Amino acid sequence: MYATADMLLMTPEAHAAEQPQEQAVEVVLVRGVLDGDRDCFARLYDLYAPLVHGILLARVPRAEVDDLVQDIFLHAYKKLHTLRDSAAFGPWIAMIARNRAVDFHRRSREMVEINDELRGSEAHDSRAAEILELIRSLPEAYRETLVLRLVEGMTGPEIAARTGLTAASVRVNLHRGMKQLREKLGFMEGL
Amino acid sequence: MKDDYLWDKTGQPDPEIQKLEEILGTLRYQPWPLELPVSRRRSYFPLLAIAASLLLALFAAGVWLQVRNQTAPQPREAKAISTPSSVEEKKPEQIIPKIVAPSPEVIAVNHKHRHRSVPTALSTREREEALLAKQQLMMALRLTTEKLSLVHRKPQNTTPANQIKNQHRVG
């Protein structure tokens, strides 16, 4: 939370200067966890839970997201010793989250009807769920970036730093995704 | 400038994006305490216990084998050696038959011991009998030697191949 909250108020220059510092924080925290410090993992969880939450929210039903976030962090805690580059914790856990979402859909193929029911109830719950459903209908690259930006409140540089994507890719995904979302929203309002 | 707001929330805010942020913000991650497992580090106690018990078992087996090797042959030797000596001390008259037909055990164990004890135990009459037996044995040996030499000479004289060989050698 610490770094996330601070970074939201920063200028782009400050963000650029902060990125290596944040990576250094990651390295220190990962090493601390490997040395048996559980508080370090709690800090990593605070820093990266919104990222994992956003990635999952773009792919799986809302009802499943919170449990999956916990599962992914527990898995990461057990497998942290397999992480070769401590500075790459963000891209590593993002990849775990994407793989877990794929696994979720693979396992629940037989339960398509239940998922559809869940989606249906979600869609009618609120306007937020309705817009989220529109975002989920966008191409994968756009939906993840848009959810992280619009739902989790992360900035473009922050998304790039956490996911390991380049800033240019994130910028393109944001603009193209936003353009497609606007079109869909206009289409819906027209109805 | 609107693009900057979408990118890093700087510049002039886009009302549409702001509205989307407001609506979708309700779905934002809510902090949830993470319950970590009690111990992350692997416990090596069971492995150590197994290794220690194996080592202990090996050590015990080694000690047992050593003790067994040290103690087991002793009674056998003692039995073999002590049998004639105890007989000598208690019943000297029963020794002769034992020398004539000794048990294989006694022969195998110790010849020196037997040679030392026999002359001391014999009386004069027994010694004469022994000498007579010896002379008979020597006679028999001589006869056997003679017969053997005869047998050895016979084939040399009869086989023509040997003659030719000898002639060749002489020539």
Coordinates of C-alpha atoms in Angstrom, one line a residue:
Chain A
M1 CA 0.0 0.0 0.0
Y2 CA 2.8 2.3 0.9
A3 CA 4.4 2.6 -2.5
T4 CA 1.1 2.4 -4.3
A5 CA -0.5 5.3 -2.4
D6 CA 2.6 7.5 -2.8
M7 CA 3.0 6.8 -6.5
L8 CA -0.6 7.8 -7.3
L9 CA 0.3 11.4 -6.3
M10 CA 3.6 11.5 -8.3
T11 CA 4.5 13.3 -11.5
P12 CA 5.8 11.2 -14.5
E13 CA 9.4 12.3 -13.7
A14 CA 9.0 11.2 -10.1
H15 CA 7.6 7.9 -11.3
A16 CA 10.6 7.3 -13.5
A17 CA 12.9 8.0 -10.7
E18 CA 10.8 5.9 -8.3
Q19 CA 10.8 2.7 -10.4
P20 CA 14.3 1.5 -9.7
Q21 CA 13.8 2.4 -6.1
E22 CA 10.6 0.3 -6.0
Q23 CA 12.5 -2.6 -7.6
A24 CA 15.1 -2.3 -4.9
V25 CA 12.3 -2.5 -2.3
E26 CA 11.0 -5.6 -4.0
V27 CA 14.5 -7.2 -3.9
V28 CA 14.8 -6.4 -0.2
L29 CA 11.4 -7.8 0.5
V30 CA 11.8 -11.0 -1.5
R31 CA 15.2 -11.6 0.2
G32 CA 13.6 -10.9 3.6
V33 CA 10.9 -13.5 2.9
L34 CA 13.5 -16.0 1.8
D35 CA 15.3 -15.4 5.1
G36 CA 12.1 -16.3 7.0
D37 CA 10.6 -12.8 7.6
R38 CA 6.8 -13.1 7.2
D39 CA 6.3 -9.4 7.6
C40 CA 8.2 -8.9 4.3
F41 CA 5.7 -11.1 2.5
A42 CA 2.8 -9.1 4.1
R43 CA 4.3 -6.0 2.5
L44 CA 4.6 -7.7 -0.8
Y45 CA 1.0 -8.8 -0.5
D46 CA -0.1 -5.2 0.2
L47 CA 1.9 -4.0 -2.8
Y48 CA 0.8 -6.6 -5.3
A49 CA -2.7 -7.7 -4.2
P50 CA -4.4 -4.9 -6.4
L51 CA -2.4 -6.0 -9.4
V52 CA -3.4 -9.7 -9.0
H53 CA -7.0 -8.7 -8.2
G54 CA -7.2 -6.6 -11.4
I55 CA -5.7 -9.4 -13.5
L56 CA -8.2 -11.9 -12.2
L57 CA -11.2 -9.4 -12.4
A58 CA -10.5 -9.1 -16.1
R59 CA -10.8 -12.9 -16.6
V60 CA -12.9 -14.7 -14.0
P61 CA -16.2 -14.1 -12.3
R62 CA -16.2 -11.6 -9.4
A63 CA -17.3 -14.1 -6.9
E64 CA -14.2 -16.2 -7.4
V65 CA -11.7 -13.3 -7.5
D66 CA -11.0 -12.9 -3.7
D67 CA -10.4 -16.6 -3.0
L68 CA -8.1 -16.8 -6.1
V69 CA -6.1 -13.8 -4.9
Q70 CA -5.5 -15.6 -1.6
D71 CA -4.6 -18.9 -3.3
I72 CA -2.2 -17.1 -5.6
F73 CA -0.3 -15.4 -2.8
L74 CA -0.1 -18.6 -0.8
H75 CA 1.2 -20.4 -3.8
A76 CA 3.7 -17.6 -4.4
Y77 CA 4.8 -17.8 -0.7
K78 CA 5.5 -21.5 -1.1
K79 CA 7.3 -21.2 -4.4
L80 CA 9.2 -17.9 -3.8
H81 CA 12.5 -19.8 -3.7
T82 CA 12.0 -20.7 -7.4
L83 CA 12.0 -17.0 -8.4
R84 CA 15.5 -16.4 -10.0
D85 CA 15.4 -12.6 -10.2
S86 CA 14.1 -10.9 -7.0
A87 CA 13.4 -7.7 -8.9
A88 CA 10.9 -9.6 -11.2
F89 CA 8.4 -10.4 -8.4
G90 CA 5.7 -8.4 -10.1
P91 CA 5.8 -10.0 -13.6
W92 CA 6.2 -13.4 -11.9
I93 CA 3.1 -13.1 -9.8
A94 CA 1.2 -11.5 -12.7
M95 CA 2.0 -14.6 -14.7
I96 CA 0.9 -16.9 -11.9
A97 CA -2.4 -15.0 -11.8
R98 CA -3.0 -15.3 -15.6
N99 CA -2.2 -19.0 -15.5
R100 CA -4.5 -19.5 -12.6
A101 CA -7.3 -17.8 -14.5
V102 CA -6.7 -20.1 -17.4
D103 CA -6.8 -23.1 -15.1
F104 CA -10.0 -21.8 -13.6
H105 CA -11.7 -21.8 -17.0
R106 CA -10.3 -25.1 -17.9
R107 CA -11.6 -26.7 -14.7
S108 CA -15.0 -25.1 -14.9
R109 CA -15.8 -26.0 -18.5
E110 CA -18.3 -28.5 -17.3
M111 CA -20.0 -25.9 -15.2
V112 CA -20.7 -23.4 -18.0
E113 CA -24.3 -23.1 -17.0
I114 CA -23.5 -22.1 -13.5
N115 CA -20.9 -19.5 -14.7
D116 CA -23.4 -18.1 -17.1
E117 CA -25.9 -17.7 -14.3
L118 CA -23.2 -16.0 -12.2
R119 CA -22.4 -13.7 -15.0
G120 CA -26.0 -12.9 -15.5
S121 CA -26.6 -12.0 -11.9
E122 CA -23.4 -9.9 -11.9
A123 CA -24.5 -8.0 -14.9
H124 CA -27.8 -7.1 -13.4
D125 CA -26.3 -6.2 -10.0
S126 CA -25.0 -2.8 -10.8
R127 CA -23.8 -0.5 -13.5
A128 CA -20.2 -1.3 -12.5
A129 CA -20.7 -5.0 -13.2
E130 CA -22.3 -4.0 -16.5
I131 CA -19.3 -1.9 -17.6
L132 CA -16.9 -4.6 -16.3
E133 CA -18.7 -7.1 -18.6
L134 CA -18.1 -4.7 -21.5
I135 CA -14.4 -4.5 -20.6
R136 CA -14.2 -8.3 -20.5
S137 CA -15.5 -8.5 -24.0
L138 CA -12.5 -6.6 -25.3
P139 CA -9.3 -8.2 -26.4
E140 CA -7.2 -9.7 -23.6
A141 CA -4.4 -7.2 -23.8
Y142 CA -6.8 -4.2 -23.5
R143 CA -9.0 -5.6 -20.8
E144 CA -6.3 -6.2 -18.3
T145 CA -4.7 -2.8 -18.7
L146 CA -8.1 -1.1 -18.6
V147 CA -9.2 -2.9 -15.4
L148 CA -5.9 -2.0 -13.7
R149 CA -6.3 1.6 -14.7
L150 CA -10.0 2.1 -14.2
V151 CA -10.9 -0.3 -11.4
E152 CA -7.7 -0.6 -9.4
G153 CA -6.7 3.0 -10.0
M154 CA -3.2 2.4 -11.1
T155 CA -1.4 4.8 -13.5
G156 CA 0.2 3.7 -16.8
P157 CA 3.8 3.8 -15.5
E158 CA 2.7 1.9 -12.4
I159 CA 1.0 -0.8 -14.6
A160 CA 4.2 -1.1 -16.7
A161 CA 6.4 -1.4 -13.6
R162 CA 4.3 -4.0 -11.9
T163 CA 3.5 -6.2 -14.9
G164 CA 6.9 -6.0 -16.6
L165 CA 5.4 -4.7 -19.8
T166 CA 7.0 -1.7 -21.5
A167 CA 5.5 1.7 -21.0
A168 CA 4.8 2.0 -24.7
S169 CA 2.8 -1.2 -24.8
V170 CA 0.8 -0.1 -21.8
R171 CA 0.1 3.3 -23.3
V172 CA -1.1 1.7 -26.6
N173 CA -3.3 -0.8 -24.8
L174 CA -4.8 1.9 -22.7
H175 CA -5.7 4.2 -25.6
R176 CA -6.9 1.5 -28.0
G177 CA -8.8 -0.2 -25.2
M178 CA -10.4 3.0 -24.1
K179 CA -11.4 3.8 -27.7
Q180 CA -13.1 0.4 -28.0
L181 CA -14.8 0.8 -24.6
R182 CA -16.2 4.2 -25.6
E183 CA -17.6 2.7 -28.7
K184 CA -19.3 -0.1 -26.8
L185 CA -20.6 2.3 -24.2
G186 CA -22.0 4.6 -26.9
F187 CA -23.7 1.6 -28.5
M188 CA -25.2 0.6 -25.2
E189 CA -26.5 4.1 -24.4
G190 CA -27.9 4.3 -27.9
L191 CA -30.1 1.3 -27.0
Chain B
M1 CA -3.9 16.6 -22.3
K2 CA -6.8 14.2 -22.0
D3 CA -4.5 11.4 -23.0
D4 CA -2.2 12.4 -20.1
Y5 CA -5.0 11.9 -17.7
L6 CA -5.7 8.4 -19.0
W7 CA -2.0 7.7 -18.9
D8 CA -0.9 9.0 -15.5
K9 CA -3.8 11.1 -14.1
T10 CA -2.1 14.4 -14.9
G11 CA -3.4 17.2 -17.0
Q12 CA -7.0 18.1 -17.7
P13 CA -9.3 15.4 -16.3
D14 CA -11.5 13.6 -18.8
P15 CA -15.1 13.6 -17.3
E16 CA -16.0 10.4 -19.0
I17 CA -12.9 8.6 -17.6
Q18 CA -13.6 10.1 -14.2
K19 CA -17.1 8.8 -14.3
L20 CA -15.9 5.4 -15.3
E21 CA -13.3 5.5 -12.4
E22 CA -16.0 6.4 -10.0
I23 CA -18.4 3.6 -11.1
L24 CA -15.7 0.9 -11.4
G25 CA -14.0 2.0 -8.2
T26 CA -16.7 0.1 -6.3
L27 CA -15.1 -3.1 -7.6
R28 CA -11.6 -2.2 -6.4
Y29 CA -9.6 -4.6 -4.3
Q30 CA -10.5 -4.5 -0.7
P31 CA -7.7 -5.3 1.7
W32 CA -8.1 -8.8 3.0
P33 CA -5.7 -10.3 5.6
L34 CA -3.6 -13.1 4.2
E35 CA -3.3 -16.1 6.4
L36 CA 0.1 -17.7 5.8
P37 CA 1.0 -21.3 6.7
V38 CA 2.6 -21.6 10.1
S39 CA 6.1 -22.5 9.0
R40 CA 7.6 -22.0 5.5
R41 CA 10.8 -23.7 6.3
R42 CA 11.0 -27.4 5.7
S43 CA 11.5 -29.5 8.8
Y44 CA 14.4 -31.9 8.5
F45 CA 13.7 -33.6 11.9
P46 CA 12.2 -36.8 10.4
L47 CA 15.1 -37.2 8.0
L48 CA 17.6 -36.6 10.8
A49 CA 15.8 -39.1 13.0
I50 CA 15.8 -41.8 10.3
A51 CA 19.5 -41.2 9.6
A52 CA 20.4 -41.3 13.3
S53 CA 18.4 -44.6 13.8
L54 CA 20.1 -46.1 10.8
L55 CA 23.5 -45.2 12.1
L56 CA 22.7 -46.5 15.5
A57 CA 21.5 -49.8 14.0
L58 CA 24.7 -50.1 11.9
F59 CA 26.8 -49.4 15.0
A60 CA 24.9 -52.0 17.1
A61 CA 25.3 -54.6 14.3
G62 CA 29.0 -53.9 14.1
V63 CA 29.5 -54.3 17.8
W64 CA 27.5 -57.5 17.9
L65 CA 29.5 -59.0 15.0
Q66 CA 32.8 -58.1 16.7
V67 CA 31.7 -59.6 20.0
R68 CA 30.5 -62.7 18.2
N69 CA 33.7 -63.2 16.3
Q70 CA 35.8 -62.8 19.5
T71 CA 33.7 -65.2 21.6
A72 CA 32.5 -67.9 19.3
P73 CA 35.8 -69.7 18.3
Q74 CA 37.2 -69.8 21.9
P75 CA 35.0 -72.6 23.3
R76 CA 35.8 -74.8 20.2
E77 CA 39.6 -74.5 20.7
A78 CA 39.3 -75.0 24.4
K79 CA 37.3 -78.1 23.9
A80 CA 39.7 -79.6 21.4
I81 CA 42.8 -78.9 23.5
S82 CA 41.3 -79.7 26.8
T83 CA 40.0 -83.1 25.9
P84 CA 43.3 -84.9 25.7
S85 CA 44.9 -83.0 28.5
S86 CA 42.1 -83.8 30.9
V87 CA 42.2 -87.4 29.9
E88 CA 46.0 -87.5 30.5
E89 CA 45.6 -86.1 34.0
K90 CA 42.8 -88.3 35.1
K91 CA 43.1 -91.5 33.1
P92 CA 46.6 -92.1 31.7
E93 CA 45.9 -95.8 30.7
Q94 CA 43.2 -94.8 28.2
I95 CA 45.5 -92.6 26.1
I96 CA 46.9 -95.3 23.8
P97 CA 43.7 -96.1 22.1
K98 CA 43.1 -92.5 21.5
I99 CA 46.5 -92.1 19.8
V100 CA 46.0 -95.1 17.6
A101 CA 42.6 -93.8 16.4
P102 CA 42.5 -90.1 17.2
S103 CA 39.5 -88.1 16.4
P104 CA 39.8 -85.8 13.4
E105 CA 39.3 -82.8 15.7
V106 CA 42.4 -83.6 17.8
I107 CA 44.6 -84.1 14.7
A108 CA 43.5 -80.9 13.2
V109 CA 44.0 -78.8 16.3
N110 CA 47.5 -79.2 17.6
H111 CA 50.2 -81.8 16.7
K112 CA 52.9 -80.3 19.0
H113 CA 50.8 -80.8 22.0
R114 CA 50.2 -84.4 21.2
H115 CA 53.9 -85.2 20.6
R116 CA 54.9 -83.6 23.9
S117 CA 52.4 -85.4 26.0
V118 CA 52.7 -89.0 24.6
P119 CA 56.3 -89.9 25.5
T120 CA 55.9 -88.8 29.1
A121 CA 52.8 -90.9 29.5
L122 CA 54.1 -94.2 28.1
S123 CA 55.4 -97.0 30.4
T124 CA 58.4 -99.3 29.4
R125 CA 56.2 -102.1 28.2
E126 CA 54.1 -99.8 26.1
R127 CA 57.3 -98.3 24.7
E128 CA 58.5 -101.8 23.6
E129 CA 55.2 -102.5 22.0
A130 CA 55.4 -99.1 20.2
L131 CA 59.0 -99.9 19.0
L132 CA 57.8 -103.2 17.7
A133 CA 55.0 -101.6 15.9
K134 CA 57.4 -99.0 14.5
Q135 CA 59.7 -101.7 13.2
Q136 CA 56.8 -103.5 11.5
L137 CA 55.7 -100.3 10.0
M138 CA 59.3 -99.6 8.7
M139 CA 59.4 -103.1 7.2
A140 CA 56.1 -102.6 5.5
L141 CA 57.3 -99.3 4.1
R142 CA 60.5 -100.8 2.7
L143 CA 58.5 -103.6 1.0
T144 CA 56.2 -101.0 -0.5
T145 CA 59.1 -99.0 -1.8
E146 CA 60.7 -102.1 -3.4
K147 CA 57.5 -103.0 -5.1
L148 CA 57.0 -99.4 -6.3
S149 CA 60.5 -99.3 -7.8
L150 CA 59.8 -102.6 -9.6
V151 CA 56.7 -101.3 -11.0
H152 CA 58.4 -98.2 -12.1
R153 CA 61.2 -100.2 -13.9
K154 CA 58.9 -102.6 -15.7
P155 CA 57.3 -100.1 -18.2
Q156 CA 60.7 -98.7 -19.0
N157 CA 62.1 -102.1 -20.1
T158 CA 59.0 -103.2 -22.1
T159 CA 58.1 -100.1 -24.2
P160 CA 60.0 -99.9 -27.5
A161 CA 59.6 -96.2 -27.7
N162 CA 61.7 -95.7 -24.7
Q163 CA 64.4 -98.0 -26.2
I164 CA 64.6 -95.9 -29.3
K165 CA 64.7 -92.8 -27.1
N166 CA 67.6 -94.2 -25.1
Q167 CA 69.4 -95.3 -28.2
H168 CA 69.1 -91.9 -29.6
R169 CA 70.3 -90.4 -26.4
V170 CA 73.3 -92.7 -26.3
G171 CA 74.1 -92.3 -30.0

